[in-house]
Coordinates of C-alpha atoms in Angstrom, one line a residue:
X1 CA 153.4 223.0 -97.1
X2 CA 156.9 221.6 -96.2
X3 CA 156.9 223.4 -92.8
X4 CA 153.5 221.9 -92.0
X5 CA 154.7 218.4 -92.8
X6 CA 157.8 218.9 -90.7
X7 CA 155.8 220.3 -87.8
X8 CA 153.4 217.4 -88.0
X9 CA 156.3 215.0 -88.0
X10 CA 157.8 216.6 -84.9
X11 CA 154.5 216.6 -83.1
X12 CA 153.9 212.9 -84.0
X13 CA 157.5 212.0 -82.9
X14 CA 156.9 213.8 -79.5
X15 CA 153.6 212.0 -79.0
X16 CA 155.2 208.6 -79.7
X17 CA 158.2 209.4 -77.5
X18 CA 156.1 210.2 -74.5
X19 CA 153.6 207.3 -74.8
X20 CA 154.3 204.9 -72.0
X21 CA 156.5 207.4 -70.1
X22 CA 153.7 208.2 -67.5
X23 CA 155.2 206.1 -64.7
X24 CA 152.8 203.3 -65.5
X25 CA 152.8 199.9 -64.0
X26 CA 154.3 196.7 -65.4
X27 CA 152.0 193.8 -65.9
X28 CA 152.3 191.1 -63.2
X29 CA 151.2 190.0 -59.8
X30 CA 152.6 192.0 -56.8
X31 CA 152.4 191.3 -53.1
X32 CA 153.0 193.6 -50.1
X33 CA 152.8 192.5 -46.5
X34 CA 153.1 194.2 -43.1
X35 CA 156.5 194.1 -41.6
X36 CA 155.4 192.3 -38.5
X37 CA 152.4 190.7 -36.7
X38 CA 150.0 193.0 -34.9
X39 CA 147.7 191.5 -32.3
X40 CA 148.6 188.1 -33.8
X41 CA 147.9 189.0 -37.4
X42 CA 150.0 190.1 -40.4
X43 CA 148.1 191.9 -43.2
X44 CA 149.0 191.3 -46.8
X45 CA 147.7 192.4 -50.2
X46 CA 148.1 190.8 -53.6
X47 CA 147.3 192.9 -56.7
X48 CA 147.4 192.1 -60.4
X49 CA 148.3 194.6 -63.1
X50 CA 147.2 194.0 -66.7
X51 CA 147.4 196.7 -69.4
X52 CA 147.8 199.4 -66.7
X53 CA 144.7 198.3 -64.8
X54 CA 145.1 197.4 -61.1
X55 CA 142.9 194.7 -59.6
X56 CA 142.9 193.4 -56.0
X57 CA 143.4 189.7 -56.0
X58 CA 143.5 189.2 -52.2
X59 CA 143.6 191.3 -49.0
X60 CA 143.6 189.5 -45.7
X61 CA 145.7 188.8 -42.6
X62 CA 147.4 185.6 -41.5
X63 CA 148.2 184.4 -38.0
X64 CA 151.4 182.5 -37.4
X65 CA 149.7 179.2 -38.1
X66 CA 148.7 180.5 -41.5
X67 CA 145.0 180.9 -40.8
X68 CA 143.2 183.7 -42.5
X69 CA 141.5 186.4 -40.4
X70 CA 138.6 186.6 -42.8
X71 CA 137.7 182.9 -42.0
X72 CA 138.3 183.0 -38.2
X73 CA 134.8 182.4 -36.7
X74 CA 136.0 183.3 -33.2
X75 CA 137.4 186.7 -34.4
X76 CA 134.1 187.4 -36.2
X77 CA 132.1 186.5 -33.1
X78 CA 134.1 188.9 -30.9
X79 CA 134.3 191.8 -33.4
X80 CA 130.8 191.9 -35.0
X81 CA 128.8 192.8 -31.9
X82 CA 131.3 195.6 -31.0
X83 CA 132.0 197.2 -34.3
X84 CA 129.1 196.1 -36.5
X85 CA 131.5 194.5 -39.0
X86 CA 133.9 191.6 -39.3
X87 CA 136.9 190.7 -41.5
X88 CA 135.1 189.0 -44.3
X89 CA 132.7 191.9 -44.7
X90 CA 135.0 194.8 -44.2
X91 CA 137.6 193.3 -46.6
X92 CA 135.0 193.2 -49.3
X93 CA 134.0 196.7 -48.4
X94 CA 137.6 198.0 -48.6
X95 CA 138.2 196.3 -52.0
X96 CA 134.9 197.7 -53.3
X97 CA 135.8 201.2 -52.1
X98 CA 139.2 200.9 -53.9
X99 CA 137.4 199.7 -57.1
X100 CA 135.0 202.7 -57.0
X101 CA 137.6 205.3 -56.2
X102 CA 140.6 203.8 -58.1
X103 CA 143.1 205.3 -55.7
X104 CA 144.2 204.8 -52.1
X105 CA 144.2 208.6 -51.7
X106 CA 140.6 208.9 -52.7
X107 CA 139.3 206.0 -50.6
X108 CA 137.0 206.6 -47.6
X109 CA 137.7 204.8 -44.4
X110 CA 135.4 201.8 -43.8
X111 CA 133.4 202.2 -40.6
X112 CA 134.6 199.8 -37.9
X113 CA 137.7 198.9 -39.9
X114 CA 139.9 202.1 -39.7
X115 CA 143.1 200.2 -39.0
X116 CA 142.5 197.7 -41.8
X117 CA 141.6 200.4 -44.3
X118 CA 144.8 202.3 -43.4
X119 CA 146.7 199.0 -43.7
X120 CA 145.2 198.4 -47.1
X121 CA 146.2 201.8 -48.3
X122 CA 149.8 201.5 -47.1
X123 CA 150.1 198.0 -48.6
X124 CA 148.5 199.1 -51.9
X125 CA 151.1 201.9 -52.2
X126 CA 153.9 199.4 -51.5
X127 CA 152.5 197.0 -54.1
X128 CA 152.1 199.8 -56.7
X129 CA 155.7 200.9 -56.1
X130 CA 156.8 197.3 -56.9
X131 CA 154.5 197.4 -60.0
X132 CA 156.3 200.5 -61.3
X133 CA 159.6 198.8 -60.9
X134 CA 158.3 195.4 -62.2
X135 CA 159.2 193.6 -59.0
X136 CA 156.7 190.8 -59.5
X137 CA 155.7 188.5 -56.7
X138 CA 158.0 185.5 -56.6
X139 CA 156.5 183.5 -53.8
X140 CA 153.8 180.9 -54.3
X141 CA 150.2 182.3 -53.8
X142 CA 148.7 181.9 -50.3
X143 CA 146.7 178.8 -49.7
X144 CA 143.2 179.9 -50.5
X145 CA 141.7 176.7 -48.9
X146 CA 142.1 178.2 -45.4

């Protein structure tokens, strides 16, 4: 009987010791952005982590004037007839794909937005690395009115 109690106590101690040691993410808001502008745009991603759950708060690209690609009517007019999609649509599709699959590695590439899908995956991995270290976003959020 005593051996059973000791064994049970050791098992319980091991379970408690390893809880939370899974390389989880720290709660907070994390931002990752491309190192430089590409074709006049710099992609960025903002995620939130709460109780280990990752949510995408924003994924878009800004030009040097601070305008969002998802709201650029000229960009949409040029892209949609050629690729069948446009930033506002493919951004929603990319975020939806992440929510369904739960991992950048499991995500399918969004048709007509290969570069943006790949950028999202890279930025997500960067933001998650920050979340593991607890390097929360310190800058003010992007201006959502643009």
